Tab-separated table of C-alpha atoms and ligand atoms in Angstrom:
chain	number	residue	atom	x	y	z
A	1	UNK	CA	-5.761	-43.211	58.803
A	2	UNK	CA	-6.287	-39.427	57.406
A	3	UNK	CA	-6.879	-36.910	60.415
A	4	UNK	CA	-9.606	-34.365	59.096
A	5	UNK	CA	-9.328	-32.351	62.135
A	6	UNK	CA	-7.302	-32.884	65.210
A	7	UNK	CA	-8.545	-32.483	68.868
A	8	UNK	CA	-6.355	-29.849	70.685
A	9	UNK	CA	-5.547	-31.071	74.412
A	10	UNK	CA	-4.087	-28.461	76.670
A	11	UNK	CA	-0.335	-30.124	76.525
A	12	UNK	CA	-1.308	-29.681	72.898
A	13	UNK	CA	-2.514	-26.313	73.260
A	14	UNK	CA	0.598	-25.129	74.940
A	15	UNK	CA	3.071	-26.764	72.643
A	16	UNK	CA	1.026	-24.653	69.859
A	17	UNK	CA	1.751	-21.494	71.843
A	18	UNK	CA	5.671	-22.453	72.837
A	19	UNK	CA	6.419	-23.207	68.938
A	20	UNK	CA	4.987	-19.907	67.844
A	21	UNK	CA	7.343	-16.442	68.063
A	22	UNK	CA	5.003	-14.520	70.080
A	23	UNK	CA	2.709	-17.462	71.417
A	24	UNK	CA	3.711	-16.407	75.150
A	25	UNK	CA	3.970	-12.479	75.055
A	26	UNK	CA	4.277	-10.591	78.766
A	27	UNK	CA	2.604	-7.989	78.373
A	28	UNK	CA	-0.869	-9.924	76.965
A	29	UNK	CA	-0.175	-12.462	79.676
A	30	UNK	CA	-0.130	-9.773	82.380
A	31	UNK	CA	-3.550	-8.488	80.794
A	32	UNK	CA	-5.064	-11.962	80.754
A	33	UNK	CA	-4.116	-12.040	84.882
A	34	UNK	CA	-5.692	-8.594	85.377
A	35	UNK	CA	-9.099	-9.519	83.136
A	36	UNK	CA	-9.159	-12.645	85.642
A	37	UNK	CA	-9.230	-10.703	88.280
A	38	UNK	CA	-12.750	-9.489	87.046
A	39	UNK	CA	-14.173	-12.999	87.382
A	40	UNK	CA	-16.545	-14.933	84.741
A	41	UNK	CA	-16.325	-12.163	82.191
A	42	UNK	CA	-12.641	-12.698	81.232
A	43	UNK	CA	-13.860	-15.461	79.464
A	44	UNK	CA	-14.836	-12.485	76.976
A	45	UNK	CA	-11.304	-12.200	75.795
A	46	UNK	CA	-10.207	-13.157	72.411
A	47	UNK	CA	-7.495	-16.384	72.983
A	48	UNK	CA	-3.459	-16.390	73.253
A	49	UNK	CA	-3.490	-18.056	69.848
A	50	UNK	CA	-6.009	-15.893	68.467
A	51	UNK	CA	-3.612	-12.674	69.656
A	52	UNK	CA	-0.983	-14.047	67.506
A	53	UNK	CA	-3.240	-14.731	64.713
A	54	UNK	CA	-4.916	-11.327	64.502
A	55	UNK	CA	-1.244	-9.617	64.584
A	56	UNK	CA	-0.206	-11.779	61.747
A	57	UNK	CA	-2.549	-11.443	59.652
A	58	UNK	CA	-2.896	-7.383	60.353
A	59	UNK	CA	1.062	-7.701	59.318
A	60	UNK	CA	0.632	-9.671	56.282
A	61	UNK	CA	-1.925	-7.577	54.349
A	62	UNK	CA	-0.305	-4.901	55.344
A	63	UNK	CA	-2.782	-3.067	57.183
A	64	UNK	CA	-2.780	0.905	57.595
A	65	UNK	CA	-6.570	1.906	58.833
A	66	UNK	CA	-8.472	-0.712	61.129
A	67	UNK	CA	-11.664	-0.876	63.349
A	68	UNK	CA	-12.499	-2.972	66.192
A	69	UNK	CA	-15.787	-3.419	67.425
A	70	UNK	CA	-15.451	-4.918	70.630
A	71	UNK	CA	-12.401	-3.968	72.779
A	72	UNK	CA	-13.133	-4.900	76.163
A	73	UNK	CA	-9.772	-5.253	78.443
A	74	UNK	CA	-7.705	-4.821	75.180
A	75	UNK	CA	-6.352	-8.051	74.103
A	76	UNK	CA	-7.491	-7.800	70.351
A	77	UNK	CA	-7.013	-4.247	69.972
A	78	UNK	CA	-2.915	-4.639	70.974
A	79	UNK	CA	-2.479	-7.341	68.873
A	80	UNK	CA	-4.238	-5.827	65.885
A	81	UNK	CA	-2.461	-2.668	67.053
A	82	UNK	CA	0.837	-4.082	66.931
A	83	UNK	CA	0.464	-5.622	63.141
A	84	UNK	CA	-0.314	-1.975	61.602
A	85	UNK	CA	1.933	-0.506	59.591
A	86	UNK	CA	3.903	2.179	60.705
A	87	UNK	CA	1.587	5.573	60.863
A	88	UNK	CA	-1.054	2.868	61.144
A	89	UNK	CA	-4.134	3.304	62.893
A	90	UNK	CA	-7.000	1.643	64.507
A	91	UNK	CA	-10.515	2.810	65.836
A	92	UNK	CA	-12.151	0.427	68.548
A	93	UNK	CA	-16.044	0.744	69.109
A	94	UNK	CA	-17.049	-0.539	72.847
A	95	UNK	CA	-19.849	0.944	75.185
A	96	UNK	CA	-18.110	-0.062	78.683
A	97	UNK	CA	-16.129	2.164	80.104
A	98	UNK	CA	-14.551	0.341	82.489
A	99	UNK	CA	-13.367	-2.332	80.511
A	100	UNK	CA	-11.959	-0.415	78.151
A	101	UNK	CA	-10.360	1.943	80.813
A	102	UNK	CA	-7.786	-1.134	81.448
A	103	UNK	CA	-7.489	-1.327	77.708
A	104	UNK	CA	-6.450	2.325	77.701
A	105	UNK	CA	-3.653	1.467	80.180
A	106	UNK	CA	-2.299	-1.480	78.324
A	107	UNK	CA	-2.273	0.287	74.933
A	108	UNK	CA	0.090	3.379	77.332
A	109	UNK	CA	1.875	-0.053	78.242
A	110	UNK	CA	2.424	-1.342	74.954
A	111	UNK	CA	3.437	2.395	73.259
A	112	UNK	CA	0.156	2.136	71.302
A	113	UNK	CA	-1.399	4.780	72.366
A	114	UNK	CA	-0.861	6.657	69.551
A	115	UNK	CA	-1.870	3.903	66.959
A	116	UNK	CA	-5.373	3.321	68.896
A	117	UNK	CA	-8.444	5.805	69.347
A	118	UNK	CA	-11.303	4.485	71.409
A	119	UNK	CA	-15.042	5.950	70.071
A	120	UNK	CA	-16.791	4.858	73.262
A	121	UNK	CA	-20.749	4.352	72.947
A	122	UNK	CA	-23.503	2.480	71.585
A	123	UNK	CA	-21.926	0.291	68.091
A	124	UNK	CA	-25.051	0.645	66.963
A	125	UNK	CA	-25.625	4.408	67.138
A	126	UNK	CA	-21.478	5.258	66.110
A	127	UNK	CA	-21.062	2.389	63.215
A	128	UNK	CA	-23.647	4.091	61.237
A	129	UNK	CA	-22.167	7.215	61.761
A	130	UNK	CA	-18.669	6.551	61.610
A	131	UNK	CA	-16.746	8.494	58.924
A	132	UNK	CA	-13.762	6.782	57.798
A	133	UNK	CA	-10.571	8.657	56.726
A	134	UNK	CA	-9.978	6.089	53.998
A	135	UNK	CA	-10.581	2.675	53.045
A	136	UNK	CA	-10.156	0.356	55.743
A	137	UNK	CA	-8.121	-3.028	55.401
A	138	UNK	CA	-9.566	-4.407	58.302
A	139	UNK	CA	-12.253	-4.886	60.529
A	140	UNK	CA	-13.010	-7.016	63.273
A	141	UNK	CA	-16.291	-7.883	65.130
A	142	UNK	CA	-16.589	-9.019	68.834
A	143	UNK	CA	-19.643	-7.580	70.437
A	144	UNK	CA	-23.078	-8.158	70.693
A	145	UNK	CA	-23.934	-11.344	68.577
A	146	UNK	CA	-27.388	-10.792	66.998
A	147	UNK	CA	-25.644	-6.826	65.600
A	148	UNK	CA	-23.004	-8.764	63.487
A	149	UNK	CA	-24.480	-8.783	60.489
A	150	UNK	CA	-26.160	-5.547	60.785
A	151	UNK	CA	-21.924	-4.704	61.585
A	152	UNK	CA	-20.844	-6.255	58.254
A	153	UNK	CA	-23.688	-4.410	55.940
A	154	UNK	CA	-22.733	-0.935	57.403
A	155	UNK	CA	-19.054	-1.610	57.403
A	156	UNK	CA	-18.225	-3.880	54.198
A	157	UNK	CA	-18.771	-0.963	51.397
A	158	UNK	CA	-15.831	0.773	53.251
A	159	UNK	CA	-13.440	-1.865	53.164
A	160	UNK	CA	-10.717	-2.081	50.224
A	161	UNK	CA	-10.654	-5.144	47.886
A	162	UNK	CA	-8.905	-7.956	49.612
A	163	UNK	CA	-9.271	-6.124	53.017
A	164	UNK	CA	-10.590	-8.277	55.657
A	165	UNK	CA	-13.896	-8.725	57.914
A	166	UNK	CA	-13.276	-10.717	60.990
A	167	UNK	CA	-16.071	-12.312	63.234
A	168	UNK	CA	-15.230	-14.181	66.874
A	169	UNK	CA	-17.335	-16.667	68.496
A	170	UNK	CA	-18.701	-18.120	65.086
A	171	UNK	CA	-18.661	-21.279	66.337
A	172	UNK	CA	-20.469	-20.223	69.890
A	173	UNK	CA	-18.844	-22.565	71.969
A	174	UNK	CA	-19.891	-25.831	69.201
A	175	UNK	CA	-23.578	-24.517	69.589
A	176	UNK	CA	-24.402	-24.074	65.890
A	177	UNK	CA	-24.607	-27.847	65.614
A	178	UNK	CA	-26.378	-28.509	68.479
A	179	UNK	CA	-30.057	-29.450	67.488
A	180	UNK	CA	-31.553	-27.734	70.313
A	181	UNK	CA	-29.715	-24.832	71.648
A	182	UNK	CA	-28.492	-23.800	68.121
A	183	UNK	CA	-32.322	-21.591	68.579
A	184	UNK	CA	-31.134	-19.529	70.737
A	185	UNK	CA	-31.490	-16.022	69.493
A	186	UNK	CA	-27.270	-15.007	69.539
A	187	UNK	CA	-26.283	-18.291	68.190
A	188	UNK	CA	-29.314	-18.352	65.427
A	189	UNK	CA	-28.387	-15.174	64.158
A	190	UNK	CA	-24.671	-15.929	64.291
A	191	UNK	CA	-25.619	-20.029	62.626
A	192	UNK	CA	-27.610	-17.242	59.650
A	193	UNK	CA	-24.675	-14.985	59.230
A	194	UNK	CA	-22.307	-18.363	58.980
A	195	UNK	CA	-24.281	-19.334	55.874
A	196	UNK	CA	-24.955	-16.205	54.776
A	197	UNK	CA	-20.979	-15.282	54.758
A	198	UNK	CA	-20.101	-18.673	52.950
A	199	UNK	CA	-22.499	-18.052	49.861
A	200	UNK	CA	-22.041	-14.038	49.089
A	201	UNK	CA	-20.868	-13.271	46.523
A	202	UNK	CA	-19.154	-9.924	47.714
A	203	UNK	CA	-16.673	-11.921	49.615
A	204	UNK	CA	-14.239	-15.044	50.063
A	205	UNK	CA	-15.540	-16.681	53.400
A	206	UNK	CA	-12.890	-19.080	55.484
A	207	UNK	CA	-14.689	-20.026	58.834
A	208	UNK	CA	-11.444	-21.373	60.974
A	209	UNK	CA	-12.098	-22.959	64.077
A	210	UNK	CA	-9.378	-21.348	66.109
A	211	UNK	CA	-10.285	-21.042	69.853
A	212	UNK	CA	-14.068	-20.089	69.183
A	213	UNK	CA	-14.315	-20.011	65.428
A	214	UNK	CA	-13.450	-17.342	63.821
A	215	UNK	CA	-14.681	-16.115	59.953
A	216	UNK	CA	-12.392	-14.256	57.773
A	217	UNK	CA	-13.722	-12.416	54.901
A	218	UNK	CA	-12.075	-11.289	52.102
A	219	UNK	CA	-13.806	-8.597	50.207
A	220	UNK	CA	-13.527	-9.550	46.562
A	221	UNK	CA	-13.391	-6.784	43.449
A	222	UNK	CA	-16.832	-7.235	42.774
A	223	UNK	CA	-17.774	-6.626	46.624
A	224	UNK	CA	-18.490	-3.095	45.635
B	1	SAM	C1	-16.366	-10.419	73.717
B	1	SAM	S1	-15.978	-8.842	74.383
B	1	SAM	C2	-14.656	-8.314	73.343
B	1	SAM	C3	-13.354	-8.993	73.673
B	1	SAM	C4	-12.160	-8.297	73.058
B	1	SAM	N1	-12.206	-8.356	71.611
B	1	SAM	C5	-10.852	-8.880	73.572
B	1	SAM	O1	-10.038	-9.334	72.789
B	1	SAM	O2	-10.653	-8.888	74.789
B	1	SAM	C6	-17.358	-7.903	73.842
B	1	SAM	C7	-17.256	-6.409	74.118
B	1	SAM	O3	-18.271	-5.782	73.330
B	1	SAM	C8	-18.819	-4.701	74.034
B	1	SAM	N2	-20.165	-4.468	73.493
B	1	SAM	C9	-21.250	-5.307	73.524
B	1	SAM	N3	-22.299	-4.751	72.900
B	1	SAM	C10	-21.890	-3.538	72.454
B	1	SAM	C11	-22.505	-2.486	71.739
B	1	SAM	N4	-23.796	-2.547	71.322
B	1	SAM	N5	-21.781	-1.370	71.458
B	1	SAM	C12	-20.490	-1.275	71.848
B	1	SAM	N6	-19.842	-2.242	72.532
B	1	SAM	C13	-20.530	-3.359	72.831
B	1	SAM	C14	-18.790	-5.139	75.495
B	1	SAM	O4	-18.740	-4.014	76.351
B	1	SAM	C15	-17.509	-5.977	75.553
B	1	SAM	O5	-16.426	-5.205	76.035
């Protein structure tokens, strides 16, 4: 019998994370304890898996200039930190202060410092106003749900062909299929921006379902 998709137990889970070379790093696993700490709202940060991925893929395009939108306690912003190149640099949109003030520590923690500027504020009063020193290779989007694709229009004409646009939570927790509470508002607008992504033209769309679903977007030549 052909497996089309393969349910990931926690035994699984962990054997995914052990047989991966930085699927158990300290300094993310000290982070996750702290964002615990803060109760039900640590279930904001992006995945262990997901930290790996996002590094990986920042390494393997080779990525220079980044933005985040949606840093929170810091987990995605190290790891996307960490891929950049050299001189690399990445510019992370979030309008809590004290979240992002344990982010600050970590990137001191992690030598990042340097690599990371934090534009703290309203994403949707800086994104339209953000100047970018270049084109950026990647972006990725973890905020407020029902701004993504108002995100992706502002930020997608300043992306380089085959840079990427990431979304989190595209999946919202297995809600998109779910007849009823697919109507929500966050997860109607994210179930909209799922089809939208997988038709334009502008872009290759892969939606992965890694921890909660994540869509890649490749800008494509003609994306301009
Ligand atoms: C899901 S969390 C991000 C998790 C983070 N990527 C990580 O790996 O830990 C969402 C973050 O978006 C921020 N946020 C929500 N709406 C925002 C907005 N309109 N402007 C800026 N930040 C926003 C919240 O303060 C929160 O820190």
């Amino acid at each position: 019998m052909s497996t089309t998709h393969l349910p990931i137990t926690d035994s699984l889970y962990r054997y995914v994370l052990e047989q991966s070379s930085d699927g158990h790093d300290p300094l993310l696993t000290q982070l996750r304890r702290e964002t615990q700490a803060l109760g039900n709202v640590a279930e904001m940060s992006i995945s262990p898996n997901q930290c790996s991925f996002l590094s990986f893929l920042t390494g393997l395009i080779g990525a220079r200039y980044a933005v985040e939108i949606g840093t929170f306690t810091g987990s995605s912003s190290i790891s996307i930190a960490r891929g950049l190149v050299p001189g690399g640099r990445l510019v992370c949109f979030d309008n809590d202060f004290r979240y992002t003030s344990i982010a600050r520590r970590y990137w001191f923690r992690a030598g990042l410092q340097n690599k990371i500027e934090l534009r703290l504020g309203d994403a949707h009063q800086l994104i339209p106003r953000f100047r970018s020193a270049g084109l950026l290779d990647l972006v990725f989007i973890d905020a407020d749900k029902e701004a993504y694709d108002f995100y992706y229009e502002t930020l997608l004409p300043l992306v380089r062909t085959n840079g990427l646009i990431i979304f989190d939570n595209m999946l919202r927790g297995g809600k998109v299929v779910d007849p009823v509470r697919r109507n929500e508002p966050a997860t109607r607008a994210i179930d909209e921006l799922n089809r939208k992504l997988a038709s334009d033209p502008r872009i290759q769309s892969l939606l992965l379902p890694i921890a909660d679903g994540l869509h890649l977007c490749r800008k494509l030549e003609r994306g301009y």
